[in-house]
mmCIF file of C-alpha atoms in Angstrom:
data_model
loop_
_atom_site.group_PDB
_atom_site.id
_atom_site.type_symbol
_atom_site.label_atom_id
_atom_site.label_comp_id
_atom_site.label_asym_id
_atom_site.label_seq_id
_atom_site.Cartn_x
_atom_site.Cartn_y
_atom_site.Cartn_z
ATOM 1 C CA UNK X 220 -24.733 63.295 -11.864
ATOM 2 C CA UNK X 221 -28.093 64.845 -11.827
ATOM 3 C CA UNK X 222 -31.407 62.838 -10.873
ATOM 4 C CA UNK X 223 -33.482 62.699 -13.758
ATOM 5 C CA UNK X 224 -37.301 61.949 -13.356
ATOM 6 C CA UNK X 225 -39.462 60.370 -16.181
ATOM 7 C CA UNK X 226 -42.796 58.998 -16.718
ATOM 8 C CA UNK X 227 -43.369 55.462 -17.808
ATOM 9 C CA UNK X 228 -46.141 53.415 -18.656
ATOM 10 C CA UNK X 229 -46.936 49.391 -18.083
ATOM 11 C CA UNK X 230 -46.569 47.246 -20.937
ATOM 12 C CA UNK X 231 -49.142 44.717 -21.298
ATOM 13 C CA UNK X 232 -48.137 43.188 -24.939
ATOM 14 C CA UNK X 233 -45.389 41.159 -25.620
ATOM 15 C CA UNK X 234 -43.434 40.378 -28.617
ATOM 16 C CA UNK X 235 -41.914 41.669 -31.778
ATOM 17 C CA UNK X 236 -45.538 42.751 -33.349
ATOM 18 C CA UNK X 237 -45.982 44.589 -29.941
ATOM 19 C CA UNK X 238 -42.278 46.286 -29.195
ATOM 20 C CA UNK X 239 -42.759 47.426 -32.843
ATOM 21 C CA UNK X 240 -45.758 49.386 -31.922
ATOM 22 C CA UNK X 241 -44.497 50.345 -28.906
ATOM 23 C CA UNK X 242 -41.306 51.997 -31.176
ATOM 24 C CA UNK X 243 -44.143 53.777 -33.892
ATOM 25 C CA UNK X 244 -45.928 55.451 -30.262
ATOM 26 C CA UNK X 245 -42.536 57.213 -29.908
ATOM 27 C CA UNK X 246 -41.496 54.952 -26.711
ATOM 28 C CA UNK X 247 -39.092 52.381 -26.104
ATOM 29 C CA UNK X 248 -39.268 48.889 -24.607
ATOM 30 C CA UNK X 249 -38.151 48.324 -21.310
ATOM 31 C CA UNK X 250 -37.509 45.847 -18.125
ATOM 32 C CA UNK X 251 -37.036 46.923 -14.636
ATOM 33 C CA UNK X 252 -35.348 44.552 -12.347
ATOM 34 C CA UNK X 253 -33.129 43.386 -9.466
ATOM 35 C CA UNK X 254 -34.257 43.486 -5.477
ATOM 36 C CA UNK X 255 -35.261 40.606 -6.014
ATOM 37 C CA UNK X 256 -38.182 41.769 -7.308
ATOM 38 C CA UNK X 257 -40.143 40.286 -10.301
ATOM 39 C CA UNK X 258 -39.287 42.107 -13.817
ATOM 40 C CA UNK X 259 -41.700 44.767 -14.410
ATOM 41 C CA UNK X 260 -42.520 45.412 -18.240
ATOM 42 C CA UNK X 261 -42.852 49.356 -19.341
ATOM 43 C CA UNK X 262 -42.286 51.655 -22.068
ATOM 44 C CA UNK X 263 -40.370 55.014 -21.673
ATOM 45 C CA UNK X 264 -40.311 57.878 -23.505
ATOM 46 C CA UNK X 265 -37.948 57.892 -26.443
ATOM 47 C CA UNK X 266 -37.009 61.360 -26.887
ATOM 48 C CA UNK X 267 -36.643 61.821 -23.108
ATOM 49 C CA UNK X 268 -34.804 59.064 -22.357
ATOM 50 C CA UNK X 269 -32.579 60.024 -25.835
ATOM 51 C CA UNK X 270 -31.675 62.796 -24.198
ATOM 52 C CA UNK X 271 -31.003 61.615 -20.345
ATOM 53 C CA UNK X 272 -28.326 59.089 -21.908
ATOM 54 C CA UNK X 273 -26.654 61.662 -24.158
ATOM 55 C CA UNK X 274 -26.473 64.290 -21.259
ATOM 56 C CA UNK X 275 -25.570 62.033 -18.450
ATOM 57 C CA UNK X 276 -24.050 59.238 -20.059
ATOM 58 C CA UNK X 277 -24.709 55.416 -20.211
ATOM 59 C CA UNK X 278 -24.986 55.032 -16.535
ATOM 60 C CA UNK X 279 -27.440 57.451 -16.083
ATOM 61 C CA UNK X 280 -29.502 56.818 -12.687
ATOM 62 C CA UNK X 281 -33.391 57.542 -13.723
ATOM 63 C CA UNK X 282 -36.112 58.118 -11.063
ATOM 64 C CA UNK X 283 -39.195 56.366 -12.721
ATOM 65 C CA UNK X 284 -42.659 57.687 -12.180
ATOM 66 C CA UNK X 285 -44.683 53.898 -12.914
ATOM 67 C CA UNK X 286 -48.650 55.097 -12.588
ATOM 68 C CA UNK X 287 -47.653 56.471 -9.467
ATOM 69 C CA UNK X 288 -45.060 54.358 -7.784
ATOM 70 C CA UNK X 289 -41.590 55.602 -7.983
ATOM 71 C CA UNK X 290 -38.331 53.445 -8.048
ATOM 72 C CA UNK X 291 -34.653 54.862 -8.477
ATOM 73 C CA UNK X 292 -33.032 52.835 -11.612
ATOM 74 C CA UNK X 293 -29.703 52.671 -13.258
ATOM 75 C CA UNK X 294 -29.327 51.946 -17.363
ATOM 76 C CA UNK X 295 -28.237 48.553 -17.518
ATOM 77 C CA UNK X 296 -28.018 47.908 -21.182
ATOM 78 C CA UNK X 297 -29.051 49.336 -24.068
ATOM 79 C CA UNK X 298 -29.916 48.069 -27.418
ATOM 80 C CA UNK X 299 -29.468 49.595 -30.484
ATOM 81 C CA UNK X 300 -30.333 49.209 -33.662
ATOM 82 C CA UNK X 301 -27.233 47.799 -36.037
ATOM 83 C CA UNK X 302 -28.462 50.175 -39.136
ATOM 84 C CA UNK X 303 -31.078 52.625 -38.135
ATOM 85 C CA UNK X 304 -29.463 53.949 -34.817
ATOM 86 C CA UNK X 305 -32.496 53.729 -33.011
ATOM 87 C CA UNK X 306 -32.830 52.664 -29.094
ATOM 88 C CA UNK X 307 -34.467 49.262 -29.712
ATOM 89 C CA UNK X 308 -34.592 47.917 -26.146
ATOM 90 C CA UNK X 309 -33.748 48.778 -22.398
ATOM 91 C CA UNK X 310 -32.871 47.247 -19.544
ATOM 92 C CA UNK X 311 -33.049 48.990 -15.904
ATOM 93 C CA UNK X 312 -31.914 47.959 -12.686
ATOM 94 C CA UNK X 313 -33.574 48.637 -9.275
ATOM 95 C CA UNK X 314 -31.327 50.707 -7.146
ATOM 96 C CA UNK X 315 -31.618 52.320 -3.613
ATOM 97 C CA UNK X 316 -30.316 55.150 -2.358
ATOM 98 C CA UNK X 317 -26.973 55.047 -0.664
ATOM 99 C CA UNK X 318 -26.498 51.436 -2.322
ATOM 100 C CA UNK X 319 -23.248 50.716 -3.830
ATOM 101 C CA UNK X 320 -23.146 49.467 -7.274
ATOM 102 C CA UNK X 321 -20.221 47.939 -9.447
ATOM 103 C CA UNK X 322 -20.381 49.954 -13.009
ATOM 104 C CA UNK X 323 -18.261 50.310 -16.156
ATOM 105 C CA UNK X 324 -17.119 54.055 -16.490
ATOM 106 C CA UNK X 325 -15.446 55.110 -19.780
ATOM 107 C CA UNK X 326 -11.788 56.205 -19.790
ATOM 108 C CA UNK X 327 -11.403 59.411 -21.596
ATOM 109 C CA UNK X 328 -7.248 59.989 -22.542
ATOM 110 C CA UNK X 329 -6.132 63.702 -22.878
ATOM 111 C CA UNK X 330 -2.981 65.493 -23.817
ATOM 112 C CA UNK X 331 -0.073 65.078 -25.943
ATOM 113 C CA UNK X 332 3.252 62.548 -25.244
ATOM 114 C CA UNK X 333 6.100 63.415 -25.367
ATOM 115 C CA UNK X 334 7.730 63.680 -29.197
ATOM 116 C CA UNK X 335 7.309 60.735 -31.497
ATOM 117 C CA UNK X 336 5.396 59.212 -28.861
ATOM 118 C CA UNK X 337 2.433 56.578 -30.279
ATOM 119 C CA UNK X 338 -0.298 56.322 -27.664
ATOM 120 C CA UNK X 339 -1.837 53.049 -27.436
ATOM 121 C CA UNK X 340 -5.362 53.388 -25.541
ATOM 122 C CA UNK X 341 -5.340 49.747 -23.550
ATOM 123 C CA UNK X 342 -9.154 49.581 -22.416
ATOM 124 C CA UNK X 343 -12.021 52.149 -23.051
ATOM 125 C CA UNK X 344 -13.721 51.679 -19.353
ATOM 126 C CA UNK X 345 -12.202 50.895 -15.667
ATOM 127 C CA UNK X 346 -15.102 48.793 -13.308
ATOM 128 C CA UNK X 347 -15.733 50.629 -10.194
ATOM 129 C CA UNK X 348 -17.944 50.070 -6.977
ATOM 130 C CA UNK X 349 -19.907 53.230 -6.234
ATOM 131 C CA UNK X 350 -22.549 54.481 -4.338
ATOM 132 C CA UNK X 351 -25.598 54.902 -7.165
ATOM 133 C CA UNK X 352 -26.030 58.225 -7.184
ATOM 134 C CA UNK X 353 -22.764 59.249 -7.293
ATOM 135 C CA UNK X 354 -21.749 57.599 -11.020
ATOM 136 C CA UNK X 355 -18.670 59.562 -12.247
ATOM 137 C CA UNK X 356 -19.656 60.041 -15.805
ATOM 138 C CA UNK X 357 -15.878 59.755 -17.227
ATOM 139 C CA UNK X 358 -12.358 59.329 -16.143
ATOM 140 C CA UNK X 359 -9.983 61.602 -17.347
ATOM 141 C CA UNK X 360 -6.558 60.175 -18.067
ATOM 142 C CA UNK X 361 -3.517 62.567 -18.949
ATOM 143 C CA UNK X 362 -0.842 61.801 -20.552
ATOM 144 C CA UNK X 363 0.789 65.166 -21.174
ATOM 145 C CA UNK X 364 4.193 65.001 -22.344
ATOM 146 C CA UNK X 365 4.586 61.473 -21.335
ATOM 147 C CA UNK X 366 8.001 59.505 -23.030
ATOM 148 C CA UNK X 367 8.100 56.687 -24.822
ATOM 149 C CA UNK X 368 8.351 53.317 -22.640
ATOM 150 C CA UNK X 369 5.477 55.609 -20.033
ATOM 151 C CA UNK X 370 2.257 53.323 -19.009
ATOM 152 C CA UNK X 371 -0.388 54.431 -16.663
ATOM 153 C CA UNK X 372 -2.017 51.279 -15.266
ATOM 154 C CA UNK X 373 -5.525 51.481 -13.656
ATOM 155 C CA UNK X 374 -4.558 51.267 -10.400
ATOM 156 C CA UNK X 375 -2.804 54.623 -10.986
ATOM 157 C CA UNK X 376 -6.200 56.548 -12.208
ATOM 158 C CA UNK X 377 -7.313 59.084 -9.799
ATOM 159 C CA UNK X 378 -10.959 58.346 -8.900
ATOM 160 C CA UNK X 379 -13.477 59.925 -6.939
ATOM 161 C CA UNK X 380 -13.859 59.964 -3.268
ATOM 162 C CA UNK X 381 -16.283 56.690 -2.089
ATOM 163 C CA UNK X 382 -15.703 54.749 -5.752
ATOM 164 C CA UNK X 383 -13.283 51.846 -5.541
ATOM 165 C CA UNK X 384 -11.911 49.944 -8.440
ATOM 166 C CA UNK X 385 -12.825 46.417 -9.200
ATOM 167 C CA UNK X 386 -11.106 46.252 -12.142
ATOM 168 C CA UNK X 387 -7.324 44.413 -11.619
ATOM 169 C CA UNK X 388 -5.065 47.588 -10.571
ATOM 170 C CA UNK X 389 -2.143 45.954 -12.552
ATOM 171 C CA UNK X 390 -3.904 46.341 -15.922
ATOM 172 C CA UNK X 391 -2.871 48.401 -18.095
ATOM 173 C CA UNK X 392 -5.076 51.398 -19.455
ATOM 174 C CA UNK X 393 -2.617 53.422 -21.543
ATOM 175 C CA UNK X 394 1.127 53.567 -22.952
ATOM 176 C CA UNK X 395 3.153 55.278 -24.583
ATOM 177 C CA UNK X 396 4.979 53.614 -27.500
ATOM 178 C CA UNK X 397 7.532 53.924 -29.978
ATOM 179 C CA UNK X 398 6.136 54.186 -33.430
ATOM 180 C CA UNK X 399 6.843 50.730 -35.562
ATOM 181 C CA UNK X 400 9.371 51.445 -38.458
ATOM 182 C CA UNK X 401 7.057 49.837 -41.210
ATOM 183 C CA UNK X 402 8.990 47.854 -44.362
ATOM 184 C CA UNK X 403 8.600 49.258 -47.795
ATOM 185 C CA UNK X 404 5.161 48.997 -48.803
ATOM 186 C CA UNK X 405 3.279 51.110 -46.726
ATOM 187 C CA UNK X 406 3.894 53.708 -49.865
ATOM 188 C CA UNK X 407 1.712 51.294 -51.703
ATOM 189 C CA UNK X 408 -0.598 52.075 -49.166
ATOM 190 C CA UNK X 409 -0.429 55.658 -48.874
ATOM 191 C CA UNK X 410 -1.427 56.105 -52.183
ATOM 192 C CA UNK X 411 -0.253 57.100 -55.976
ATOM 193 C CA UNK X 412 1.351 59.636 -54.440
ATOM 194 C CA UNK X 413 4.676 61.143 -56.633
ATOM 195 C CA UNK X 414 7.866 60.909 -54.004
ATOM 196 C CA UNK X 415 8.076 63.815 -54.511
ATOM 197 C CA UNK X 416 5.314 65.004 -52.568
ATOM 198 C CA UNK X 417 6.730 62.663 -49.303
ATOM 199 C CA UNK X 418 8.295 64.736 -46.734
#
């Protein structure tokens, strides 16, 4: 994952009347913390930051320039807006290099089963301690031409060299299922369809 460095400035003003203004400058909200260090109160740059999350994900590790003073910092959470899609709020955590760190990493399935195969995605993310630079952004889970009754539990999900999984290896992340034979009245739900049309 690349290092991304951005610019932040000190928030002084607190509140909804203030993190509203902060939003109309173009910046977002945020809290730095962790260290054991008190929380320090900045805005960052909305675009910028925008686009460090889309292109490295939601663990992206940011190197913040703070009027001079630089700290290393991992997304923690981010807020966003129900209706608007807007970032409302962020929260960073200090990291140092070499640290490990335990993080949520999505799970990405690819391929086909085997036929009539119903895949049946289990969890979206697998925790994982890893060193803080070193964030995998995804794990890729195949399940090319897998048959029916196949499950790939997380302890079976390659990861990268250093990152070890927190999450229980017995649970399971994906399977392979045989589709449910519905009763009559899923046609009611398909539609006003004519029979004749069903294959």
């Amino acid at each position: 994952m690349s290092e991304v460095r951005l610019s932040v400035e000190p928030r002084t003003e607190f509140g909804k009347g203030a993190a509203r203004r902060t939003r109309r400058a173009g910046k977002i909200p945020a809290v730095l913390y962790g260290h054991g260090s008190d929380p320090r109160h900045f805005a960052l740059p909305a675009i910028e930051f925008a686009r460090v999350v889309r292109e490295n994900g939601s663990n992206a590790v940011i190197t913040l320039d703070l009027e001079g003073s630089v700290e290393l910092a991992l997304t923690k959470t981010i807020v966003v807006h129900p209706l608007k899609n807007y970032i409302e709020h962020v929260d960073l955590l200090v990291v140092k290099r070499g640290e490990k760190i335990v993080v949520d990493v999505p799970v990405v399935v690819t391929g086909n089963p085997g036929p009539g195969g119903l895949v049946n995605q289990d969890v979206d993310t697998l925790q994982v301690e890893v060193e803080a630079l070193h964030i995998p952004e995804q794990f890729e889970v195949s399940i090319e031409g897998l048959e029916i009754g196949s499950q790939v539990l997380a302890g079976q999900v390659e990861l990268p060299q250093g990152a070890t999984l927190v999450t229980d290896p017995e649970s399971l992340v994906v399977a392979v299922n045989e589709p449910q034979r519905e009763e009559a009245g899923d046609e009611d739900e398909a539609g006003e369809e004519p029979t004749e049309a069903a294959e």
